Coordinates of C-alpha atoms in Angstrom, one line a residue:
Chain Y
M17 CA -9.3 -18.9 115.2
V18 CA -7.7 -21.3 117.6
R19 CA -5.2 -21.9 115.3
F20 CA -5.3 -17.6 114.4
I21 CA -4.1 -16.6 117.8
I22 CA -2.4 -19.1 118.5
I23 CA 0.2 -18.0 116.1
R24 CA 0.2 -14.7 116.4
L25 CA 1.0 -14.9 119.8
L26 CA 4.2 -16.8 119.0
Q27 CA 4.3 -14.3 116.7
C28 CA 3.9 -11.7 119.8
I29 CA 6.5 -12.9 122.2
V30 CA 9.0 -13.8 119.2
A31 CA 8.4 -9.8 118.8
F32 CA 8.6 -8.9 122.5
F33 CA 11.6 -9.9 122.2
G34 CA 13.3 -8.8 119.9
I35 CA 12.6 -5.4 121.2
L36 CA 14.3 -6.8 124.5
I37 CA 16.9 -7.6 122.3
I38 CA 17.2 -4.1 120.9
T39 CA 16.7 -2.3 123.4
F40 CA 19.4 -4.2 125.4
L41 CA 21.9 -3.1 122.5
L42 CA 20.9 0.5 121.8
L43 CA 21.6 1.5 125.9
R44 CA 25.2 -0.1 125.8
V45 CA 25.8 1.3 122.1
S46 CA 24.5 4.9 123.9
G47 CA 27.4 5.0 126.4
D48 CA 29.1 4.0 129.7
P49 CA 26.7 4.4 132.8
A50 CA 29.6 4.2 134.9
A51 CA 31.5 6.9 133.8
L52 CA 28.6 9.0 134.4
L53 CA 27.8 7.9 137.8
A54 CA 30.9 7.9 139.0
S55 CA 32.1 12.1 140.0
P56 CA 34.7 13.7 138.5
N57 CA 37.5 13.3 140.1
F58 CA 37.1 8.8 140.6
S59 CA 40.2 7.0 139.2
P60 CA 40.1 4.8 136.4
E61 CA 40.3 2.1 139.0
Q62 CA 37.0 3.1 141.1
V63 CA 35.2 3.4 137.9
Q64 CA 36.6 -0.2 137.0
A65 CA 35.4 -1.2 140.5
I66 CA 32.5 0.5 139.9
R67 CA 31.6 -1.8 136.4
V68 CA 32.7 -4.5 138.3
E69 CA 29.8 -4.5 140.8
L70 CA 27.7 -3.3 138.2
G71 CA 28.4 -6.7 136.2
L72 CA 29.3 -3.8 133.4
D73 CA 32.9 -5.4 133.0
K74 CA 31.2 -8.7 131.6
S75 CA 31.0 -9.5 128.0
W76 CA 27.4 -7.7 126.0
G77 CA 26.5 -11.5 125.1
E78 CA 27.5 -12.9 128.7
Q79 CA 25.7 -9.2 130.0
L80 CA 22.9 -9.9 127.5
G81 CA 22.4 -13.6 129.0
I82 CA 22.3 -12.7 132.5
Y83 CA 19.4 -10.1 131.7
L84 CA 17.8 -12.3 129.9
N85 CA 17.6 -14.9 132.7
Q86 CA 16.5 -12.3 135.6
V87 CA 13.6 -11.2 132.7
A88 CA 12.4 -14.7 132.3
H89 CA 12.4 -14.7 136.4
G90 CA 10.9 -12.0 136.7
N91 CA 13.4 -9.9 137.8
L92 CA 13.2 -6.6 136.2
G93 CA 16.8 -5.6 138.4
E94 CA 17.6 -2.3 140.3
S95 CA 17.5 1.1 139.6
L96 CA 21.6 1.9 139.2
L97 CA 21.0 5.5 140.3
Q98 CA 18.6 4.6 143.3
K99 CA 19.6 1.0 144.7
K100 CA 15.9 0.6 144.2
P101 CA 14.6 -2.3 142.6
V102 CA 13.0 -1.2 139.2
I103 CA 9.6 -3.5 139.4
T104 CA 9.0 -1.3 143.0
K105 CA 9.3 2.5 140.8
I106 CA 7.0 0.7 138.2
G107 CA 4.3 -0.7 140.3
D108 CA 4.5 3.1 141.7
A109 CA 4.8 4.6 138.7
L110 CA 2.5 2.3 136.6
P111 CA -0.4 2.8 138.1
N112 CA -0.5 6.6 137.9
T113 CA 0.1 6.4 133.8
L114 CA -3.0 4.2 133.8
K115 CA -5.0 6.1 135.6
L116 CA -4.4 9.4 132.9
M117 CA -4.0 7.5 129.8
V118 CA -7.1 4.1 130.0
P119 CA -10.2 7.6 130.8
S120 CA -8.7 9.2 127.9
F121 CA -7.8 6.7 125.6
V122 CA -11.1 5.7 125.6
L123 CA -13.2 8.6 125.7
A124 CA -11.3 9.9 122.3
M125 CA -11.8 6.4 120.9
I126 CA -16.0 6.5 121.7
L127 CA -16.1 10.3 121.0
A128 CA -14.2 9.7 117.6
F129 CA -15.7 6.6 116.3
I130 CA -19.6 8.5 116.6
L131 CA -18.4 11.6 115.5
G132 CA -16.4 10.1 112.8
V133 CA -19.9 8.7 111.7
L134 CA -22.2 10.9 111.8
A135 CA -20.2 13.3 110.0
A136 CA -19.9 11.0 106.7
T137 CA -23.5 9.7 107.3
Y138 CA -24.9 13.5 107.5
R139 CA -22.1 15.0 104.8
D140 CA -21.3 18.6 103.6
S141 CA -23.9 19.5 106.8
W142 CA -23.3 22.3 109.7
W143 CA -22.1 19.3 111.6
D144 CA -19.7 17.7 109.5
N145 CA -18.1 21.2 109.6
I146 CA -17.5 21.2 113.5
V147 CA -16.3 18.2 113.5
K148 CA -13.8 18.4 110.2
F149 CA -12.6 21.8 112.2
L150 CA -12.4 20.3 115.0
A151 CA -10.3 18.0 113.1
V152 CA -8.7 19.8 111.2
L153 CA -7.8 21.9 114.8
G154 CA -6.9 19.3 116.4
Q155 CA -3.7 18.0 114.2
A156 CA -2.2 21.1 113.6
L157 CA -1.4 21.9 117.0
P158 CA 0.6 20.8 119.2
G159 CA -0.1 18.9 122.4
F160 CA 2.4 20.0 124.4
W161 CA 1.8 24.0 123.6
V162 CA -1.6 23.7 123.9
A163 CA -1.5 22.3 127.3
I164 CA 0.8 25.1 127.9
M165 CA -1.5 27.2 126.4
A166 CA -4.5 25.6 128.8
V167 CA -2.6 26.3 131.4
L168 CA -2.1 30.0 130.9
I169 CA -5.5 30.6 130.8
F170 CA -7.2 27.6 133.5
S171 CA -4.9 27.7 135.9
V172 CA -2.6 31.0 135.5
Q173 CA -4.4 33.5 134.2
L174 CA -8.2 32.4 136.1
Q175 CA -7.1 29.7 138.8
W176 CA -9.8 27.4 137.7
L177 CA -7.9 24.2 137.6
P178 CA -4.7 23.4 139.4
V179 CA -1.1 23.0 137.4
A180 CA 0.2 20.1 138.4
G181 CA -0.3 17.0 141.2
M182 CA -2.7 14.1 140.5
D183 CA -5.2 14.1 143.8
T184 CA -8.3 15.7 143.2
P185 CA -10.4 15.4 140.1
A186 CA -9.7 18.1 138.9
N187 CA -6.2 17.3 138.6
Y188 CA -7.4 15.2 135.9
I189 CA -9.1 17.7 133.8
L190 CA -6.6 19.1 131.7
P191 CA -4.4 16.1 131.1
V192 CA -7.3 13.9 129.3
S193 CA -8.0 16.9 128.1
T194 CA -4.8 16.8 126.1
I195 CA -4.6 13.7 125.9
V196 CA -8.2 13.1 123.9
F197 CA -7.0 16.4 122.3
F198 CA -4.2 14.5 120.4
T199 CA -5.7 11.6 120.2
M200 CA -9.0 11.7 118.9
P201 CA -9.1 13.7 115.3
G202 CA -6.8 11.1 113.3
M203 CA -9.4 8.8 114.3
M204 CA -12.4 10.9 114.0
R205 CA -11.0 11.9 110.2
L206 CA -10.3 8.3 109.3
V207 CA -13.5 6.7 110.1
R208 CA -15.3 9.6 108.6
S209 CA -13.0 8.7 105.3
T210 CA -13.6 5.6 106.0
M211 CA -17.1 5.6 106.4
L212 CA -17.5 8.0 103.1
D213 CA -16.1 5.2 100.8
V214 CA -18.0 2.4 102.4
L215 CA -21.2 4.9 101.6
D216 CA -19.8 5.1 97.9
S217 CA -19.8 0.8 97.5
E218 CA -22.0 -1.1 95.1
Y219 CA -23.4 -3.2 98.5
I220 CA -24.6 -0.3 100.8
K221 CA -26.6 1.4 97.3
M222 CA -28.4 -2.8 97.2
A223 CA -29.2 -2.2 101.0
R224 CA -30.6 1.0 100.6
I225 CA -32.3 0.0 97.9
K226 CA -33.4 -3.2 99.6
G227 CA -35.4 -0.8 101.7
L228 CA -33.8 -0.9 104.7
P229 CA -34.0 1.5 107.8
E230 CA -31.3 3.9 107.1
R231 CA -30.0 3.1 110.7
T232 CA -29.7 -0.4 110.2
V233 CA -27.2 0.5 107.0
I234 CA -25.4 3.3 108.7
W235 CA -24.5 0.9 111.7
K236 CA -24.8 -2.4 110.8
H237 CA -23.8 -2.9 107.2
A238 CA -21.6 0.8 106.7
L239 CA -19.8 0.9 110.0
R240 CA -18.9 -3.0 110.0
N241 CA -17.1 -2.4 107.0
A242 CA -15.5 0.8 108.0
L243 CA -13.9 -0.8 111.0
I244 CA -11.2 -2.8 109.4
S245 CA -8.7 0.7 108.9
P246 CA -9.8 2.5 111.9
L247 CA -8.9 -0.6 113.5
T248 CA -5.1 -1.3 112.8
I249 CA -5.0 2.5 112.9
I250 CA -5.7 1.6 116.8
G251 CA -2.6 0.1 117.5
M252 CA -0.4 2.4 115.5
L253 CA -2.2 5.2 117.4
L254 CA -0.2 3.8 120.8
P255 CA 3.0 4.3 121.1
G256 CA 2.0 8.2 120.0
V257 CA -0.2 8.2 122.6
V258 CA 3.0 6.3 124.8
T259 CA 5.1 9.7 123.9
G260 CA 2.5 12.3 123.8
A261 CA 1.3 10.4 127.3
V262 CA 5.2 10.9 128.6
I263 CA 4.9 15.3 127.5
T264 CA 1.7 15.2 129.2
E265 CA 2.8 13.9 132.5
Q266 CA 6.2 15.9 131.6
I267 CA 4.4 19.3 131.8
F268 CA 1.7 18.3 134.5
N269 CA 4.4 17.0 136.5
W270 CA 2.5 13.2 136.4
P271 CA 4.6 11.0 138.3
G272 CA 3.5 8.0 135.4
M273 CA 6.0 5.8 133.5
G274 CA 6.1 8.6 131.4
R275 CA 8.4 11.0 133.5
L276 CA 10.5 8.3 135.2
L277 CA 11.2 7.2 131.2
V278 CA 12.8 10.8 130.5
E279 CA 14.9 11.0 134.0
A280 CA 16.5 7.1 133.2
T281 CA 17.3 8.1 130.2
F282 CA 18.5 11.5 130.7
A283 CA 20.1 9.7 134.1
R284 CA 21.1 5.8 131.7
D285 CA 19.2 3.8 133.9
F286 CA 19.5 1.1 131.8
P287 CA 17.7 -1.3 134.3
V288 CA 14.6 1.4 134.8
V289 CA 14.8 2.5 130.9
Q290 CA 14.2 -1.5 129.7
A291 CA 12.0 -2.1 132.1
V292 CA 9.9 0.8 130.9
V293 CA 10.8 -0.7 127.5
I294 CA 8.9 -4.1 128.9
I295 CA 6.4 -2.8 130.1
T296 CA 5.3 -1.1 127.7
A297 CA 5.5 -3.5 124.6
I298 CA 3.7 -5.8 126.8
L299 CA 1.1 -3.7 126.2
V300 CA 1.3 -2.5 123.1
L301 CA 1.9 -5.5 122.0
G302 CA -0.8 -7.5 123.6
I303 CA -3.3 -4.8 121.9
N304 CA -2.3 -5.4 118.2
L305 CA -2.9 -8.8 119.0
L306 CA -6.6 -8.3 120.6
I307 CA -7.0 -6.2 116.9
D308 CA -5.6 -8.5 115.0
I309 CA -8.4 -11.0 116.1
S310 CA -11.1 -8.5 116.4
Y311 CA -10.1 -7.8 112.9
A312 CA -10.1 -11.6 111.8
W313 CA -13.6 -11.6 113.8
V314 CA -14.2 -8.4 111.7
D315 CA -13.6 -9.9 108.2
P316 CA -13.4 -13.7 108.4
Q317 CA -11.5 -13.2 105.2
I318 CA -8.3 -12.6 107.0
R319 CA -8.8 -15.2 109.3
F320 CA -8.2 -17.8 106.8
Q321 CA -5.6 -15.9 104.8
R322 CA -3.3 -14.7 107.4
T323 CA -3.0 -18.3 109.5
Chain N
M22 CA -53.2 22.8 97.4
L23 CA -51.1 22.6 94.1
S24 CA -50.4 26.0 93.8
T25 CA -48.0 25.5 96.7
L26 CA -45.7 23.1 95.5
P27 CA -43.6 25.1 92.8
T28 CA -43.0 27.7 95.6
A29 CA -41.5 25.1 97.9
K30 CA -39.5 24.2 94.2
T31 CA -38.1 27.5 94.0
K32 CA -36.9 28.1 97.9
T33 CA -35.4 24.8 97.9
K34 CA -33.4 26.1 94.1
K35 CA -32.7 28.8 95.5
Q36 CA -31.4 27.7 98.9
Y37 CA -29.3 24.9 97.0
R38 CA -27.8 28.0 94.8
G39 CA -26.8 30.0 97.6
V40 CA -25.4 27.0 99.8
T41 CA -23.3 25.9 96.7
R42 CA -21.9 29.8 96.2
V43 CA -21.0 29.8 99.8
T44 CA -19.3 26.6 99.9
R45 CA -17.1 27.0 96.4
V46 CA -16.0 30.7 97.7
I47 CA -15.1 28.3 100.9
Q48 CA -13.6 25.7 98.9
K49 CA -11.2 28.0 97.4
L50 CA -10.2 29.8 99.6
A51 CA -9.4 26.4 101.9
F52 CA -6.7 25.3 98.9
W53 CA -5.8 29.5 98.4
V54 CA -4.7 30.2 102.0
P55 CA -2.6 26.9 102.5
L56 CA -1.3 27.6 99.6
I57 CA -0.3 30.7 100.3
I58 CA 0.9 30.7 103.9
M59 CA 2.9 27.2 102.8
I60 CA 4.1 29.0 100.0
A61 CA 5.4 31.7 102.8
M62 CA 6.8 29.2 105.0
I63 CA 9.4 28.1 102.2
I64 CA 10.0 31.1 101.2
L65 CA 10.7 32.3 104.9
A66 CA 12.6 28.6 105.1
I67 CA 15.0 29.2 102.6
F68 CA 15.8 33.3 102.5
A69 CA 15.8 33.4 106.4
N70 CA 18.7 35.0 106.1
F71 CA 17.3 37.8 104.2
I72 CA 13.8 38.5 105.8
A73 CA 14.8 37.9 109.4
P74 CA 14.9 41.3 111.0
H75 CA 17.8 40.5 114.1
D76 CA 20.5 37.2 114.4
P77 CA 17.9 35.0 115.7
N78 CA 20.6 34.0 118.1
L79 CA 22.1 37.5 119.6
P80 CA 21.0 38.5 122.9
K81 CA 20.4 41.5 124.0
I82 CA 19.4 41.7 127.8
T83 CA 18.7 45.2 128.1
D84 CA 15.5 44.3 126.1
R85 CA 14.8 41.0 126.7
Y86 CA 10.9 40.2 127.8
T87 CA 9.5 43.0 125.9
P88 CA 6.6 42.4 124.5
P89 CA 5.5 42.5 121.2
V90 CA 4.3 45.5 119.7
F91 CA 0.6 46.3 120.1
M92 CA 0.8 45.5 123.3
E93 CA 1.6 48.2 126.2
G94 CA 5.3 48.5 126.1
G95 CA 6.2 47.2 123.0
K96 CA 8.5 48.3 120.7
S97 CA 8.4 48.5 116.8
E98 CA 12.3 46.8 116.7
Y99 CA 10.7 43.8 117.7
L100 CA 7.3 43.2 115.9
L101 CA 6.8 39.7 117.9
G102 CA 8.4 41.0 121.2
T103 CA 11.5 39.0 122.7
D104 CA 11.9 36.1 124.9
Q105 CA 13.8 35.6 128.5
I106 CA 17.5 36.6 127.2
G107 CA 16.2 39.8 125.1
R108 CA 16.6 37.9 121.8
D109 CA 14.3 38.9 118.9
I110 CA 11.2 36.2 118.2
L111 CA 10.0 37.0 114.8
S112 CA 13.5 36.3 113.7
R113 CA 14.0 33.2 115.5
L114 CA 10.5 32.2 114.1
I115 CA 11.7 32.8 110.5
Y116 CA 14.6 30.8 111.0
G117 CA 13.1 28.0 112.8
A118 CA 11.1 27.5 109.9
R119 CA 13.3 26.1 108.1
V120 CA 14.3 23.1 111.0
S121 CA 10.3 22.3 110.4
L122 CA 10.2 21.7 107.3
S123 CA 13.4 20.5 106.2
V124 CA 13.3 17.2 108.5
S125 CA 9.8 16.8 107.5
L126 CA 9.6 16.3 104.2
L127 CA 13.2 14.6 104.5
V128 CA 11.4 12.2 107.1
I129 CA 8.8 11.3 105.2
L130 CA 10.2 11.1 101.7
I131 CA 12.4 8.0 103.4
T132 CA 9.4 6.9 105.7
A133 CA 6.8 6.8 102.8
A134 CA 9.5 4.6 99.9
I135 CA 10.6 2.5 102.5
G136 CA 6.6 1.7 103.7
T137 CA 5.2 1.4 100.3
M138 CA 7.4 -0.8 99.1
L139 CA 7.3 -3.3 102.1
G140 CA 3.5 -2.5 102.3
I141 CA 2.4 -3.7 98.7
A142 CA 5.5 -7.0 98.8
A143 CA 3.2 -8.1 102.5
G144 CA 0.3 -7.7 101.8
Y145 CA 1.0 -9.0 97.8
S146 CA 2.9 -12.1 98.8
G147 CA 1.4 -13.2 101.5
G148 CA 3.1 -16.2 103.8
R149 CA 6.4 -15.9 105.0
A150 CA 7.1 -12.8 103.7
D151 CA 4.1 -11.3 105.2
A152 CA 4.5 -12.6 108.4
I153 CA 8.6 -11.5 109.0
I154 CA 7.4 -8.0 107.6
M155 CA 4.7 -7.3 109.1
R156 CA 6.5 -8.4 112.8
V157 CA 9.1 -5.9 112.3
V158 CA 6.3 -3.8 111.6
D159 CA 5.1 -4.3 115.0
M160 CA 8.2 -4.6 117.2
A161 CA 8.6 -1.2 115.1
L162 CA 5.5 0.1 116.0
S163 CA 5.1 -1.1 119.3
F164 CA 8.6 0.9 120.1
P165 CA 7.4 4.2 121.9
G166 CA 9.5 6.5 119.6
L167 CA 10.3 8.1 121.5
L168 CA 12.3 6.7 123.5
L169 CA 14.6 5.7 120.7
A170 CA 15.0 10.0 119.7
M171 CA 16.2 10.0 124.0
L172 CA 18.7 6.8 123.2
L173 CA 20.0 8.9 119.9
A174 CA 20.2 11.4 121.5
V175 CA 22.6 10.5 124.0
A176 CA 24.4 7.9 122.0
I177 CA 25.3 10.2 118.9
G178 CA 23.8 14.5 120.5
P179 CA 21.0 15.4 119.5
G180 CA 20.5 17.7 116.2
F181 CA 19.1 17.9 112.5
T182 CA 20.5 13.5 111.8
T183 CA 19.3 12.3 114.9
V184 CA 15.8 14.0 114.7
V185 CA 15.4 13.0 111.2
L186 CA 16.8 9.1 112.2
A187 CA 14.9 8.9 115.0
L188 CA 11.9 9.9 112.8
S189 CA 12.2 7.6 109.8
I190 CA 13.7 4.2 111.7
L191 CA 10.2 3.8 112.9
G192 CA 8.1 6.3 110.8
W193 CA 8.0 3.2 107.1
A194 CA 5.7 1.2 109.9
G195 CA 3.2 3.5 109.9
Y196 CA 3.3 3.3 105.8
A197 CA 3.8 -0.6 105.9
R198 CA 1.5 -1.3 107.6
M199 CA -2.0 0.9 106.1
I200 CA -0.4 0.2 102.5
R201 CA -0.6 -3.8 103.2
G202 CA -3.8 -3.6 104.7
E203 CA -5.1 -2.3 101.2
A204 CA -2.9 -4.2 99.0
L205 CA -3.8 -7.2 101.2
R206 CA -7.9 -6.4 99.7
I207 CA -6.9 -5.3 96.1
S208 CA -4.8 -8.5 95.7
Q209 CA -8.6 -10.3 96.3
S210 CA -10.3 -7.7 93.7
D211 CA -11.0 -9.2 90.0
F212 CA -8.6 -7.5 88.3
V213 CA -6.3 -9.5 90.1
A214 CA -6.8 -12.8 89.3
Q215 CA -7.7 -11.7 85.8
A216 CA -4.0 -10.2 85.6
R217 CA -2.6 -13.3 87.5
V218 CA -5.1 -15.8 85.1
N219 CA -3.2 -13.6 81.8
G220 CA 0.0 -13.9 83.5
A221 CA 1.6 -11.1 85.0
S222 CA 4.3 -11.1 86.7
G223 CA 4.4 -10.8 90.8
W224 CA 6.2 -7.5 90.5
R225 CA 3.9 -6.6 87.7
I226 CA 0.2 -7.0 88.8
M227 CA 2.7 -5.1 92.8
T228 CA 3.9 -2.0 91.1
R229 CA 1.6 -1.8 87.8
H230 CA -2.3 -2.9 89.9
I231 CA -1.9 -2.5 93.2
F232 CA 0.1 0.4 93.3
P233 CA -2.0 2.6 91.0
N234 CA -4.9 1.6 93.3
I235 CA -2.9 2.9 96.4
I236 CA -1.9 5.9 95.2
N237 CA -4.6 8.1 97.0
S238 CA -4.3 6.4 100.3
L239 CA -1.1 6.8 99.7
I240 CA -0.8 10.5 99.6
V241 CA -3.3 11.2 102.0
L242 CA -1.4 9.5 104.6
M243 CA 1.5 11.2 103.5
T244 CA 0.3 14.8 103.5
L245 CA -1.5 13.8 106.9
Q246 CA 2.6 13.4 108.0
V247 CA 3.4 16.4 106.7
G248 CA 1.7 17.8 109.9
M249 CA 2.9 14.8 111.7
M250 CA 6.6 14.9 111.4
I251 CA 6.2 18.6 112.2
L252 CA 4.7 18.2 115.3
A253 CA 6.6 15.7 116.3
E254 CA 9.9 17.7 115.3
A255 CA 8.1 19.9 117.7
G256 CA 8.1 17.8 120.7
L257 CA 11.2 16.5 120.3
S258 CA 12.6 20.1 120.5
Y259 CA 10.7 20.3 122.7
L260 CA 11.7 17.6 125.3
G261 CA 15.4 18.6 124.4
L262 CA 16.3 15.7 121.8
G263 CA 16.1 17.5 118.9
I264 CA 17.4 20.0 117.0
T265 CA 19.4 22.1 119.7
V266 CA 21.5 25.7 120.5
P267 CA 22.2 27.9 118.4
T268 CA 20.2 27.0 116.0
P269 CA 16.1 28.1 116.6
S270 CA 13.4 25.2 116.8
W271 CA 9.6 26.1 117.6
G272 CA 9.6 23.3 119.3
A273 CA 12.4 24.0 121.8
M274 CA 10.5 28.1 121.8
V275 CA 7.8 26.3 123.3
S276 CA 10.0 25.0 126.0
D277 CA 11.6 27.8 126.5
G278 CA 8.6 29.9 127.4
R279 CA 7.0 27.4 129.5
A280 CA 8.8 28.6 132.6
N281 CA 7.9 32.8 131.8
L282 CA 3.8 31.6 131.6
D283 CA 3.2 34.0 134.4
N284 CA 4.8 37.7 132.8
A285 CA 6.0 37.0 129.6
W286 CA 3.0 34.5 127.9
W287 CA 4.0 35.6 124.3
I288 CA 7.1 33.5 124.1
S289 CA 5.3 30.3 124.1
L290 CA 2.4 31.4 122.5
F291 CA 3.9 32.6 118.5
P292 CA 5.3 29.5 118.2
G293 CA 3.0 26.9 118.2
V294 CA 1.0 29.7 116.4
C295 CA 3.5 29.1 113.8
I296 CA 3.7 25.0 114.2
G297 CA 0.0 25.3 114.0
L298 CA -0.7 27.0 110.8
V299 CA 1.7 25.0 108.7
V300 CA 0.4 21.8 110.2
L301 CA -2.9 23.0 109.1
S302 CA -2.0 24.2 105.7
G303 CA -0.5 20.8 105.3
N304 CA -3.9 19.8 106.4
F305 CA -5.5 22.1 104.1
L306 CA -3.7 21.3 100.7
G307 CA -3.9 17.5 101.5
D308 CA -7.8 17.8 101.6
W309 CA -8.1 18.9 98.6
I310 CA -5.5 17.1 97.0
R311 CA -8.0 14.1 98.3
D312 CA -11.0 15.3 96.6
K313 CA -8.9 16.2 93.5
L314 CA -7.6 13.2 93.0
D315 CA -10.5 11.0 94.2
P316 CA -13.3 12.1 92.6
R317 CA -15.7 9.5 94.2
L318 CA -16.5 10.7 96.9
R319 CA -16.9 14.3 95.6
Q320 CA -20.0 13.2 94.1
L321 CA -21.5 11.8 97.1

């Protein structure tokens, strides 16, 4: 098990540097920030001066080397537009995003597992139909549209909830609901279908024939075997949640990483975009690592095969 | 006591019969309604220029903010009203179907093909190939798709190609990861061991033994993706990174109406309803396909 974890950790580090380099190159391909920073009446010499000042005149290889060196020393650079260390911007934005994302994601997953298992257990009951209806609706309606409609109903028409800001608990209701709304259904559907597959298997029949109580059959024998594919999906959900968070933060004017990313990308503020990607990559890779470890823990076959 | 037993039995039997009849009707509706909606959307998308009552991009300032026909002040020539510069919303929705359907279809075909091939290869062969493919998958999965779309939008400009590229470059990884899990599981089964003992080549095992066993998961995943891709395209257009003017797209239309929520909610409402309807239809058809393909599940 230790060997498995060490190998996966090393692989994560390689993947992380891969992401770092690709982001760096993609951003350089996408445009020249010096031309964007300079006002239109700047002479070519002045633009060149900006380039030299920012280190953009060096070759990409050199820039990449300098950049990797900085990152290795924990220095994420300075925002091109505001002359502020990127780390302070991230420091402001990241907690706000986490405050929104963690409760939303945890809530969504708990609801998804409970509802999914119940729906599979009581297949074709009214209960199953409600879950199916919720899942179907949640997967069909775009999160941004639902959020806007929620704003229309609860903020504009009824004036119950605030549109933007994050000062009071009431501010959390609409954004959290939005994220739960588009995160939960896919998971719920998958838990349900995996559970159905598992419940049809021979070992579940065997467990029932043995006379085990139905509760043990469902929550121990079946759920444990049904955990594997939903667990892999949690990792797959994360970037979607990040993307969703960007849109959610835009709609509710939430001062988090998502809004920072959108603003920085449109302004071609390289260091900020890179930093956002690095932090996101670390979070997502780290969570994926945990998932892989739990995957190996749930199914010992994988532990021995993968390493 | 004995006499009550038969009555109780007949009653349950009757109830059971009633339930199946209702379920059967619902099942039929759950197939036909989405199918009709889907076909209708495809027809609208293909023949948009014949069906749309107005030019989707022609502004008419005097008619702006016209509410839908069923509301006070609505005009019969604009069934679903007009937007902030007086363009007919219905016509824009009809043209918008083109964007949604073509983007999602193309992306699904590209990503499913790549993802399945790599997923089976990784799951079956294991070892180094598996490790390398899965690290690339990890990278693709942990890269926020939106960022890539933004980068592409800045680099090559927003548009059809950008959206298809942005969704495809990362989209295959989801298939690969899921299919790999399935392939790994199937690789350990007795029939694969048997095939190997019989001297079947790796290619033969992957195409003849593993692939048929993952088709159902693949199809369910692909049909789920129809909706997800339409939603992703809408999300990109909503942020202004996808299909842009003059082509109308549903996501961008929702965004257009955002500033006018208090006086012209219909601008945002209808495109969202359209997205919902198409995605809903796709998902229902997917469920139906799954039930047909996997009779095991229907027996339960």
